[in-house]
């Protein structure tokens, strides 16, 4: 031990004298300085500090790994190259002392880089809206991510530096990092590569895009990262022990070799056990995701997968009132007592009512005074009444159900719904409460270029009628803030009428009112969200006065990009989910977004050409009303330039109205939109026929 300390001090002194080794520290400080100053100098923030930090951290970490890996190879072979090693082996210096002394100083160099990063992270995060518990969790997460990766790569560098006695040893480091880079950024939840390979990275990367998920922070990845990096650190120890065995074996005493072998075996056991546990942990999640894809696979999905409008089916029943008493007995478990008032809007007596409830939720009790029997058809719950249900009759139904709400998307890298101590997400698409009708909660189609052999999307779950909701949550609000798409009356009690339905979140968020819109999001983005909502409100008010339809939403959630994208197939005027990309955008995009919301989704050119043209006509009108510079005076020039469409007869007709004046153009577009919005099937919209009808009505 005394000799090892001497070696450590000697190598430390040499490092201090080497001015070039200050470069990594300077680069780290400069990189983080640029990231932080770029963020702090913004007058309005559209993203969280942690989101910005982790986006940059993934690149800075790779840069540090490259430097430390090359430095480890250098440390392992430098004394051999200058022949100092031949002098050392003539002294009473054991192999263990010689190698471990240099290995520890290299690890210490990596630790200094980690500490600088931790200090920067800790100071920056402390100025944001984060609790001490979350702050500490982020510090621990970053420390174990960096130190685990450094430990393993430095050990590999020593192994290569000792086994390979030429410059080829240095080549292995960028090759390894190239593999890590490829696995990390290629496997994001929709890759053709086996996603289990991501378990082989030097740091935990079992997530899609970023480990930080807005109001839920890093809670989704924290526990898995701890396990992963403990395994990585133990593997680093195993590799350095193997290096000790292979280094000049003739100089090692048999007793020393036996000690190393014993230690190697002792460390290998927990490494193997933890590796198995981590593999099974992800394997179970991936299997659940694959089972979900197979469960929702449909024969006709090839034609309807990318057009969620085809999911929507008219139903003769409406949910008039839904009362829910919710308990969360344990992690990811939900227990609900529901009271439903259902109205029959058909014209012929029937006996069966279809409801939709996720198939993992088991119905424990199904009761009505009229007498019912309940059965399952996948996600559908068939309620058979003993007596016929007459037109306009209202029926009362009680359902008591419970089950596991953990659901996955994107090769199980994204948790679609979850219930945990410090975070909750129950989107409407998870089917966690009874929906009227037989709905598509999700749909999948075969896809040969993906590992899972399918792609999965959420269904389009749009209601025809509003529902009066009363929701009581009995055992969760004392731990974390909870929000629903209906207003909160008091602690644990929510009441309101909504045509959208219910989406429940719990996490680190705050709420602000912008006029009559409630905005829910991470505290650090609310000011940016407030500014963006005000910009949209100008367009919403113009659209409401022009088209005489409601546009201003009641509630807006600000979530991370992945979870926000999973809600896109269920458009709603009352409820919107945004992410940072929706907040930080050019003003000229706002009219386009408003039009997409008005028409319940973006029209696909080639399938809905008439609707696409209507959307562009509405966008052109809003662009001018909101005083956005288009660079064109004529509608036809603008649309041809922006879409690449060839000039058609319909474009010429609309352009003639535009040349007659703003009022004339807005009148015809309003007429077309009104006719379109009255159609049951959006594909039935025929602009040519509607323009002829408009001309006929105008000439009367």
XYZ file of C-alpha atoms in Angstrom:
700
model
C 0.000 0.000 0.000
C 2.875 2.391 0.799
C 4.446 1.814 -2.611
C 1.064 2.271 -4.319
C 0.659 5.616 -2.523
C 4.103 6.644 -3.727
C 3.206 5.721 -7.299
C -0.072 7.653 -6.981
C 1.717 10.775 -5.692
C 4.412 10.513 -8.369
C 1.870 10.200 -11.193
C -0.173 13.048 -9.713
C 2.876 15.285 -9.750
C 3.537 14.422 -13.393
C -0.060 15.209 -14.311
C 0.045 18.570 -12.562
C 3.135 19.502 -14.558
C 1.429 18.579 -17.843
C -0.368 21.747 -18.933
C -2.212 19.978 -21.761
C -4.247 17.981 -19.253
C -6.024 21.197 -18.269
C -7.699 21.220 -21.697
C -10.582 18.834 -20.755
C -11.454 20.969 -17.734
C -11.384 24.164 -19.787
C -13.501 22.576 -22.542
C -16.083 21.345 -20.032
C -16.346 24.754 -18.406
C -16.616 26.498 -21.779
C -19.269 24.063 -23.044
C -21.412 24.371 -19.931
C -20.854 28.110 -19.785
C -22.193 28.446 -23.323
C -25.220 26.226 -22.562
C -26.105 28.046 -19.342
C -25.557 31.578 -20.622
C -27.532 30.846 -23.795
C -30.437 29.746 -21.623
C -30.234 32.449 -18.961
C -29.936 35.294 -21.471
C -33.305 34.358 -22.963
C -35.977 36.815 -21.876
C -38.581 34.044 -21.845
C -37.861 30.359 -21.245
C -39.710 27.760 -23.288
C -37.809 24.786 -21.851
C -36.763 23.549 -18.415
C -33.180 23.956 -17.216
C -32.883 20.223 -16.697
C -34.131 19.465 -20.222
C -31.517 21.805 -21.703
C -28.844 20.366 -19.426
C -29.472 16.712 -20.290
C -29.736 17.417 -24.016
C -26.206 18.860 -23.905
C -24.907 16.408 -21.315
C -25.293 13.432 -23.653
C -22.817 15.017 -26.094
C -20.419 16.364 -23.471
C -20.286 12.917 -21.837
C -19.222 11.284 -25.107
C -16.492 13.895 -25.521
C -15.207 13.232 -21.983
C -15.309 9.484 -22.553
C -13.218 9.834 -25.696
C -10.565 11.847 -23.889
C -10.444 9.609 -20.798
C -10.340 6.418 -22.864
C -7.372 7.659 -24.885
C -5.739 8.978 -21.723
C -6.133 5.553 -20.060
C -4.384 3.837 -22.969
C -1.600 6.401 -22.697
C -1.222 5.892 -18.932
C -1.091 2.120 -19.356
C 1.650 2.167 -22.008
C 3.648 5.361 -21.523
C 6.296 3.823 -19.252
C 6.797 0.963 -21.672
C 7.316 3.398 -24.526
C 9.986 5.420 -22.685
C 11.603 2.237 -21.279
C 10.985 3.358 -17.678
C 8.970 0.177 -17.161
C 12.132 -1.940 -17.614
C 13.741 -0.048 -14.751
C 10.694 -0.391 -12.505
C 10.457 -4.165 -12.786
C 13.980 -4.489 -11.333
C 12.677 -2.984 -8.062
C 10.420 -4.572 -5.479
C 7.267 -3.145 -6.991
C 4.391 -5.583 -7.349
C 2.324 -5.647 -10.516
C -0.781 -4.840 -8.489
C 0.812 -1.771 -6.937
C 2.213 -0.536 -10.242
C -0.967 -0.942 -12.332
C -3.472 0.047 -9.639
C -1.476 3.164 -8.767
C -1.713 4.407 -12.348
C -5.329 3.178 -12.701
C -6.393 5.097 -9.585
C -4.790 8.355 -10.730
C -6.571 8.017 -14.082
C -9.858 7.382 -12.284
C -9.149 10.411 -10.105
C -8.693 12.504 -13.229
C -12.125 11.341 -14.407
C -13.547 12.061 -10.952
C -12.338 15.673 -11.222
C -14.272 16.066 -14.484
C -17.325 14.561 -12.796
C -17.039 16.916 -9.820
C -16.783 19.963 -12.085
C -19.927 18.840 -13.916
C -21.734 18.160 -10.625
C -20.843 21.592 -9.262
C -22.102 23.258 -12.441
C -25.288 21.170 -12.425
C -25.919 21.690 -8.711
C -25.524 25.481 -8.829
C -27.606 25.859 -11.999
C -30.420 23.561 -10.858
C -30.602 25.269 -7.460
C -31.631 28.486 -9.223
C -34.604 26.749 -10.820
C -37.986 25.481 -9.655
C -36.967 22.162 -8.160
C -37.326 20.623 -4.712
C -34.290 19.587 -2.695
C -35.236 15.935 -3.119
C -35.351 16.256 -6.896
C -32.130 18.292 -6.856
C -30.338 15.568 -4.894
C -31.740 12.846 -7.155
C -30.358 14.631 -10.231
C -26.941 14.966 -8.572
C -26.860 11.242 -7.722
C -28.067 10.305 -11.210
C -25.374 12.354 -12.932
C -22.628 11.125 -10.605
C -23.357 7.443 -11.087
C -23.860 7.850 -14.847
C -20.484 9.532 -15.336
C -18.431 7.575 -12.824
C -19.753 4.205 -13.939
C -18.970 4.981 -17.568
C -15.538 6.393 -16.700
C -14.625 3.384 -14.555
C -15.399 0.862 -17.287
C -13.818 2.749 -20.181
C -10.638 3.548 -18.232
C -10.329 -0.130 -17.326
C -10.776 -1.063 -20.976
C -8.150 1.519 -21.897
C -5.669 -0.086 -19.487
C -6.460 -3.539 -20.855
C -5.835 -2.436 -24.447
C -2.767 -0.425 -23.481
C -1.153 -3.431 -21.811
C -2.157 -6.152 -24.270
C -1.507 -4.213 -27.488
C 1.979 -2.763 -27.708
C 1.430 -0.285 -30.536
C -0.817 2.573 -31.681
C -3.659 0.202 -32.551
C -4.549 0.192 -28.844
C -5.764 3.773 -29.197
C -8.067 2.855 -32.094
C -10.240 0.616 -29.922
C -11.473 3.559 -27.818
C -13.200 5.533 -30.626
C -14.493 2.231 -32.032
C -16.167 1.413 -28.709
C -17.600 4.917 -28.412
C -18.854 4.790 -31.991
C -20.758 1.637 -31.045
C -22.146 3.318 -27.930
C -23.133 6.364 -29.970
C -24.866 4.206 -32.560
C -26.821 2.179 -30.000
C -27.789 5.247 -28.003
C -29.062 7.397 -30.847
C -30.229 4.733 -33.308
C -32.386 2.760 -30.857
C -35.025 5.294 -29.827
C -38.064 3.043 -29.770
C -38.692 2.449 -33.475
C -35.480 0.816 -34.690
C -34.924 -2.380 -36.638
C -32.121 -3.278 -34.191
C -32.773 -5.426 -31.132
C -33.503 -2.830 -28.422
C -31.973 -5.105 -25.763
C -28.569 -4.158 -27.205
C -28.997 -0.780 -25.552
C -28.299 -2.528 -22.251
C -24.670 -2.817 -23.411
C -23.927 0.909 -23.377
C -21.386 2.422 -20.976
C -24.090 4.524 -19.365
C -27.800 3.959 -18.934
C -29.620 5.049 -22.086
C -32.872 3.121 -21.719
C -35.013 6.061 -22.719
C -36.232 7.831 -25.834
C -34.640 11.204 -26.670
C -33.910 12.399 -23.120
C -33.891 11.032 -19.559
C -35.749 14.166 -18.432
C -39.541 14.125 -18.858
C -40.754 17.614 -18.000
C -43.054 17.517 -14.943
C -41.868 13.990 -14.099
C -38.156 14.792 -14.130
C -35.804 11.800 -14.253
C -37.995 9.582 -12.082
C -38.738 7.204 -14.966
C -35.061 6.281 -15.433
C -33.528 6.846 -12.000
C -33.826 3.358 -10.486
C -32.865 1.607 -13.713
C -29.836 3.887 -14.116
C -28.612 3.054 -10.601
C -28.734 -0.680 -11.330
C -27.209 -0.302 -14.787
C -24.297 1.811 -13.601
C -23.536 -0.378 -10.589
C -23.191 -3.234 -13.082
C -20.971 -1.087 -15.326
C -18.768 -0.102 -12.362
C -18.416 -3.736 -11.257
C -17.468 -4.708 -14.818
C -14.806 -2.004 -14.713
C -13.365 -3.611 -11.570
C -13.516 -7.054 -13.197
C -11.628 -5.810 -16.274
C -8.886 -4.126 -14.258
C -8.475 -7.348 -12.245
C -8.147 -9.299 -15.499
C -5.560 -6.724 -16.591
C -3.577 -7.376 -13.397
C -3.524 -11.094 -14.153
C -2.353 -10.545 -17.734
C 0.320 -7.932 -16.971
C 3.806 -9.502 -16.790
C 2.526 -12.789 -15.291
C 6.109 -13.999 -14.739
C 6.609 -11.291 -12.080
C 3.437 -12.147 -10.146
C 3.573 -14.446 -7.186
C 1.166 -17.357 -7.084
C -0.328 -16.093 -3.829
C -1.035 -12.681 -5.353
C -2.670 -14.304 -8.384
C -4.917 -16.375 -6.149
C -6.012 -13.276 -4.248
C -6.851 -11.516 -7.488
C -8.811 -14.540 -8.748
C -10.785 -14.734 -5.490
C -11.630 -11.030 -5.625
C -12.527 -11.413 -9.286
C -14.988 -14.202 -8.494
C -16.491 -12.318 -5.553
C -17.137 -9.220 -7.687
C -18.349 -11.222 -10.682
C -21.204 -12.805 -8.715
C -23.135 -9.582 -7.936
C -22.289 -8.268 -11.416
C -23.872 -11.338 -13.030
C -26.890 -11.297 -10.688
C -27.564 -7.610 -11.207
C -27.095 -7.998 -14.970
C -29.694 -10.756 -14.995
C -32.085 -8.662 -12.941
C -31.648 -5.648 -15.220
C -32.136 -7.789 -18.325
C -35.311 -9.376 -16.947
C -36.578 -5.945 -15.892
C -36.427 -4.649 -19.453
C -37.387 -7.994 -21.008
C -40.698 -7.980 -19.091
C -41.445 -4.413 -20.215
C -40.549 -5.203 -23.830
C -42.693 -8.339 -23.824
C -45.641 -6.320 -22.523
C -45.135 -3.835 -25.344
C -44.892 -6.621 -27.951
C -48.022 -8.282 -26.560
C -49.851 -4.960 -26.825
C -48.776 -4.621 -30.460
C -49.998 -8.120 -31.255
C -53.208 -7.516 -29.295
C -54.129 -4.445 -31.360
C -52.952 -5.826 -34.706
C -55.716 -5.595 -37.319
C -56.003 -6.996 -40.816
C -57.090 -3.682 -42.329
C -54.563 -1.578 -40.399
C -52.393 -1.250 -43.513
C -54.929 1.158 -45.016
C -56.079 2.946 -41.863
C -52.969 3.125 -39.696
C -51.808 6.570 -40.784
C -55.318 7.981 -40.999
C -56.709 8.032 -37.479
C -59.946 9.624 -38.754
C -61.080 6.133 -39.699
C -61.033 5.131 -36.018
C -64.007 7.373 -35.273
C -67.389 5.617 -35.297
C -70.794 7.141 -34.591
C -72.628 5.539 -31.663
C -76.257 5.766 -30.632
C -75.469 6.123 -26.919
C -74.013 9.065 -25.023
C -72.403 9.214 -21.579
C -74.424 11.857 -19.751
C -72.742 11.625 -16.358
C -69.697 9.820 -14.963
C -68.885 9.713 -11.243
C -65.546 8.132 -10.332
C -64.187 7.292 -6.889
C -60.493 6.520 -7.424
C -57.938 4.857 -5.185
C -54.310 4.012 -5.908
C -53.668 1.039 -3.575
C -50.080 0.446 -4.734
C -47.631 1.285 -7.503
C -49.311 1.270 -10.932
C -52.508 -0.132 -9.426
C -55.884 1.569 -9.670
C -59.186 0.747 -7.984
C -62.294 2.594 -9.170
C -65.958 2.654 -8.247
C -67.875 4.298 -11.087
C -71.450 5.427 -11.444
C -72.557 6.025 -15.047
C -75.654 7.635 -16.528
C -76.069 6.581 -20.155
C -78.611 7.905 -22.650
C -79.869 6.036 -25.703
C -80.201 8.332 -28.728
C -81.274 5.721 -31.267
C -84.734 5.132 -32.743
C -85.158 1.387 -32.156
C -85.175 -0.505 -28.809
C -81.953 -2.381 -28.009
C -80.601 -4.479 -25.131
C -76.816 -4.147 -25.393
C -74.583 -1.216 -24.513
C -70.894 -1.173 -25.442
C -68.316 0.475 -23.210
C -64.543 0.644 -23.621
C -62.230 -0.111 -20.693
C -58.632 -1.301 -20.998
C -58.435 -5.092 -20.973
C -55.952 -5.144 -18.075
C -58.624 -3.640 -15.824
C -60.771 -6.371 -14.301
C -64.441 -5.639 -13.648
C -65.262 -6.814 -10.132
C -68.874 -5.668 -10.081
C -71.336 -4.665 -12.795
C -74.752 -3.610 -11.507
C -77.916 -1.839 -12.610
C -81.393 -1.736 -11.131
C -82.669 -2.844 -14.526
C -80.659 -6.057 -14.271
C -77.551 -6.622 -16.398
C -74.894 -9.138 -17.332
C -71.436 -8.005 -18.420
C -68.937 -9.734 -20.689
C -65.596 -8.842 -22.283
C -64.606 -8.525 -25.938
C -60.961 -7.354 -25.762
C -61.137 -3.712 -24.643
C -64.900 -3.639 -25.060
C -67.263 -4.282 -22.161
C -70.631 -5.599 -23.383
C -73.437 -4.701 -20.971
C -76.551 -6.774 -21.691
C -79.715 -5.404 -20.082
C -82.561 -7.725 -19.123
C -85.131 -5.247 -20.491
C -85.175 -3.410 -23.784
C -83.741 0.110 -23.788
C -86.170 2.524 -25.385
C -85.201 5.623 -27.436
C -84.254 8.649 -25.291
C -84.185 6.442 -22.187
C -81.511 7.072 -19.553
C -80.021 4.077 -17.766
C -77.859 3.914 -14.653
C -74.897 1.552 -14.382
C -72.431 0.852 -11.558
C -68.961 -0.520 -12.344
C -66.275 -1.487 -9.851
C -62.953 -2.331 -11.489
C -59.243 -2.495 -10.717
C -55.956 -3.453 -12.321
C -52.482 -2.506 -13.474
C -52.130 0.714 -15.468
C -48.474 0.386 -16.505
C -48.389 0.672 -20.301
C -45.503 1.090 -22.746
C -44.747 2.573 -26.149
C -41.648 2.835 -28.369
C -40.088 -0.568 -27.632
C -40.842 -0.034 -23.912
C -38.521 2.986 -23.715
C -41.571 5.187 -23.069
C -44.015 4.591 -20.228
C -47.374 5.543 -21.670
C -49.261 5.452 -18.367
C -48.067 4.921 -14.795
C -48.914 5.466 -11.135
C -45.979 5.959 -8.787
C -45.260 7.762 -5.538
C -43.935 10.926 -7.184
C -45.503 10.857 -10.645
C -48.782 9.862 -12.296
C -49.997 9.862 -15.859
C -53.345 8.456 -16.923
C -54.160 9.783 -20.405
C -57.564 9.201 -21.903
C -55.961 6.893 -24.490
C -54.965 4.480 -21.697
C -58.639 3.533 -21.242
C -58.553 3.978 -17.472
C -62.201 4.991 -17.135
C -65.325 3.756 -19.003
C -65.762 5.287 -22.464
C -69.026 5.004 -24.340
C -68.959 2.832 -27.440
C -66.562 0.276 -28.879
C -63.345 2.248 -29.326
C -59.850 1.725 -30.673
C -57.590 2.505 -27.718
C -54.670 1.641 -29.973
C -53.965 0.229 -33.403
C -50.938 -1.571 -34.812
C -49.855 -2.763 -38.209
C -47.145 -5.073 -39.435
C -43.811 -3.409 -40.151
C -40.909 -5.560 -41.370
C -38.280 -2.876 -40.745
C -38.803 -2.825 -36.998
C -37.519 -5.268 -34.447
C -40.981 -5.820 -32.957
C -42.341 -6.400 -36.491
C -45.093 -3.836 -35.974
C -45.681 -0.167 -35.278
C -48.173 0.924 -32.668
C -50.130 4.147 -32.303
C -52.867 5.407 -30.013
C -56.415 5.474 -31.266
C -58.590 8.465 -32.074
C -61.045 8.774 -29.180
C -63.327 11.713 -29.923
C -66.686 12.126 -28.206
C -69.934 13.135 -29.901
C -71.495 14.517 -26.707
C -70.228 16.219 -23.527
C -70.200 14.405 -20.191
C -70.698 15.734 -16.686
C -67.857 14.424 -14.480
C -67.415 14.148 -10.729
C -64.069 12.623 -9.766
C -62.948 11.913 -6.212
C -59.358 10.808 -5.511
C -59.066 9.504 -1.989
C -55.421 8.701 -1.283
C -52.913 10.466 -3.536
C -53.188 14.249 -3.501
C -51.452 14.527 -0.145
C -48.207 13.319 -1.787
C -47.970 15.153 -5.121
C -50.026 17.766 -6.979
C -52.667 16.268 -9.265
C -54.516 17.887 -12.150
C -57.394 16.769 -14.335
C -58.942 18.200 -17.488
C -61.893 19.319 -15.331
C -61.639 21.951 -12.564
C -60.590 21.156 -9.002
C -63.277 22.020 -6.437
C -61.369 21.077 -3.299
C -58.644 18.685 -2.241
C -59.281 15.374 -3.982
C -62.544 16.497 -5.631
C -62.998 17.553 -9.286
C -66.185 18.587 -11.073
C -66.894 19.758 -14.583
C -68.451 19.073 -17.965
C -66.163 18.071 -20.807
C -66.610 16.826 -24.346
C -62.986 15.712 -24.413
C -63.000 13.514 -21.324
C -60.400 12.954 -18.608
C -56.608 13.002 -18.539
C -54.927 12.846 -15.125
C -51.397 13.977 -14.304
C -49.372 14.211 -11.111
C -45.883 15.634 -10.747
C -43.863 18.842 -10.417
C -46.206 21.358 -12.021
C -47.992 24.617 -11.385
C -51.101 26.163 -12.928
C -51.726 29.622 -14.374
C -54.832 31.163 -15.901
C -54.457 33.031 -19.187
C -57.866 34.656 -19.605
C -60.160 31.629 -19.434
C -57.550 28.990 -20.273
C -55.923 26.934 -17.513
C -52.285 26.132 -18.359
C -50.610 23.268 -16.463
C -46.880 22.672 -16.743
C -43.438 22.705 -15.172
C -42.911 25.992 -13.261
C -39.921 26.959 -15.417
C -41.913 26.982 -18.690
C -45.106 28.677 -17.541
C -43.991 32.198 -18.446
C -43.116 31.048 -21.971
C -46.387 29.136 -22.133
C -48.303 32.233 -21.042
C -46.737 34.269 -23.852
C -47.462 31.583 -26.456
C -51.068 31.196 -25.319
C -51.582 34.949 -25.686
C -50.321 34.754 -29.279
C -52.700 31.887 -29.977
C -55.604 33.689 -28.327
C -55.401 36.386 -30.982
C -55.861 33.735 -33.666
C -58.499 31.831 -31.668
C -60.615 34.978 -31.276
C -60.316 35.797 -34.991
C -61.389 32.238 -35.888
C -64.283 32.312 -33.412
C -65.648 35.596 -34.806
C -65.093 34.524 -38.403
C -66.279 30.896 -38.338
C -68.638 31.158 -35.343
C -67.188 28.095 -33.637
C -65.543 27.764 -30.196
C -61.748 27.652 -30.395
C -60.206 28.773 -27.096
C -59.331 25.651 -25.045
C -60.231 25.256 -21.385
C -57.054 23.382 -20.443
C -53.527 23.082 -21.863
C -50.988 20.568 -20.520
C -47.286 21.205 -21.170
C -45.551 17.802 -21.324
C -42.372 16.406 -22.876
C -42.297 15.898 -26.673
C -42.747 12.117 -26.562
C -45.851 12.065 -24.344
C -47.260 15.075 -26.167
C -46.985 13.259 -29.520
C -48.917 10.277 -28.137
C -52.032 12.460 -27.743
C -52.080 13.833 -31.298
C -54.603 11.327 -32.621
C -57.338 12.583 -30.264
C -57.960 16.206 -31.242
C -60.115 18.369 -28.990
C -61.148 22.001 -28.851
C -61.382 21.924 -25.046
C -58.057 20.262 -24.221
C -54.603 20.553 -25.822
C -51.252 18.965 -24.985
C -48.194 21.003 -25.954
C -44.460 20.516 -25.641
C -41.439 22.793 -25.995
C -41.711 22.664 -29.799
C -45.215 24.114 -29.595
C -44.110 26.878 -27.242
C -41.003 28.048 -29.071
C -42.157 28.506 -32.647
C -42.448 31.140 -35.334
C -45.599 33.284 -35.315
C -46.339 32.239 -38.901
C -46.882 28.652 -37.727
C -49.744 29.597 -35.392
C -52.394 29.993 -38.154
C -51.467 26.549 -39.511
C -51.807 25.001 -36.034
C -55.186 26.657 -35.498
C -56.482 25.346 -38.830
C -55.333 21.801 -37.997
C -57.199 22.029 -34.684
C -60.318 23.376 -36.393
C -60.397 20.543 -38.931
C -59.466 17.860 -36.343
C -56.164 16.881 -37.868
C -53.796 17.499 -40.748
C -55.180 16.464 -44.137
C -53.034 14.018 -46.078
C -52.285 15.236 -49.581
C -53.222 12.505 -52.042
C -56.025 11.160 -49.840
C -57.882 14.277 -48.722
C -56.945 16.790 -51.444
C -60.107 18.880 -51.078
C -59.722 19.096 -47.319
C -56.042 19.945 -47.746
C -56.977 22.814 -50.043
C -59.610 24.025 -47.566
C -57.021 24.011 -44.794
C -54.638 26.079 -46.892
C -57.396 28.592 -47.739
C -58.205 28.953 -44.018
C -54.511 29.312 -43.196
C -54.062 32.034 -45.831
C -56.967 33.999 -44.373
C -55.669 33.710 -40.801
C -52.148 34.677 -41.848
C -53.476 37.929 -43.262
C -55.852 38.616 -40.340
C -53.024 38.055 -37.844
C -50.834 40.427 -39.879
C -48.167 37.846 -40.693
C -46.055 38.669 -43.714
C -46.580 36.038 -46.432
C -44.542 37.610 -49.206
C -47.399 37.077 -51.681
C -50.414 39.115 -52.759
C -52.293 36.291 -54.451
C -53.584 33.110 -52.850
C -52.634 30.949 -55.829
C -49.015 32.145 -55.812
C -48.716 31.485 -52.089
C -50.183 27.966 -52.125
C -48.187 26.850 -55.169
C -44.995 28.180 -53.580
C -45.609 26.628 -50.162
C -46.996 23.230 -51.152
C -45.566 22.513 -54.593
C -49.089 21.892 -55.910
C -49.750 22.487 -59.545
C -52.283 25.203 -60.244
C -55.742 23.590 -60.511
C -59.239 24.778 -61.343
C -60.194 24.841 -57.646
C -57.172 26.979 -56.807
C -58.123 29.376 -59.622
C -61.690 29.638 -58.314
C -60.529 30.385 -54.767
C -58.002 32.866 -56.085
C -60.747 34.742 -57.962
C -62.627 35.172 -54.694
C -59.401 36.371 -53.099
C -58.975 38.984 -55.836
C -62.509 40.265 -55.148
C -61.456 41.191 -51.631
C -60.785 39.849 -48.157
C -64.459 39.815 -47.184
C -65.500 37.829 -50.246
C -62.715 35.270 -49.752
C -63.508 34.797 -46.059
C -67.199 34.285 -46.821
C -66.613 31.487 -49.285
C -64.028 29.791 -47.035
C -66.432 30.037 -44.094
C -69.151 28.411 -46.189
C -66.824 25.579 -47.206
C -65.722 25.020 -43.616
C -69.331 24.979 -42.376
C -70.302 22.397 -44.973
C -67.267 20.294 -44.137
C -67.873 20.387 -40.374
C -71.430 19.089 -40.870
C -70.284 15.921 -42.617
C -70.228 12.639 -40.734
C -67.434 11.319 -42.957
C -64.641 13.811 -43.654
C -63.663 11.968 -46.815
C -67.052 12.918 -48.304
C -66.046 16.577 -48.537
C -66.223 17.680 -52.179
C -65.003 21.235 -52.667
C -66.108 21.497 -56.299
C -69.692 20.566 -55.408
C -69.715 22.882 -52.401
C -68.444 25.813 -54.481
C -71.239 25.222 -56.987
C -73.732 25.176 -54.115
C -72.284 28.424 -52.790
C -72.601 30.072 -56.198
C -76.183 28.841 -56.455
C -77.174 30.164 -53.030
C -75.426 33.463 -53.667
C -77.247 34.003 -56.987
C -80.683 33.594 -55.392
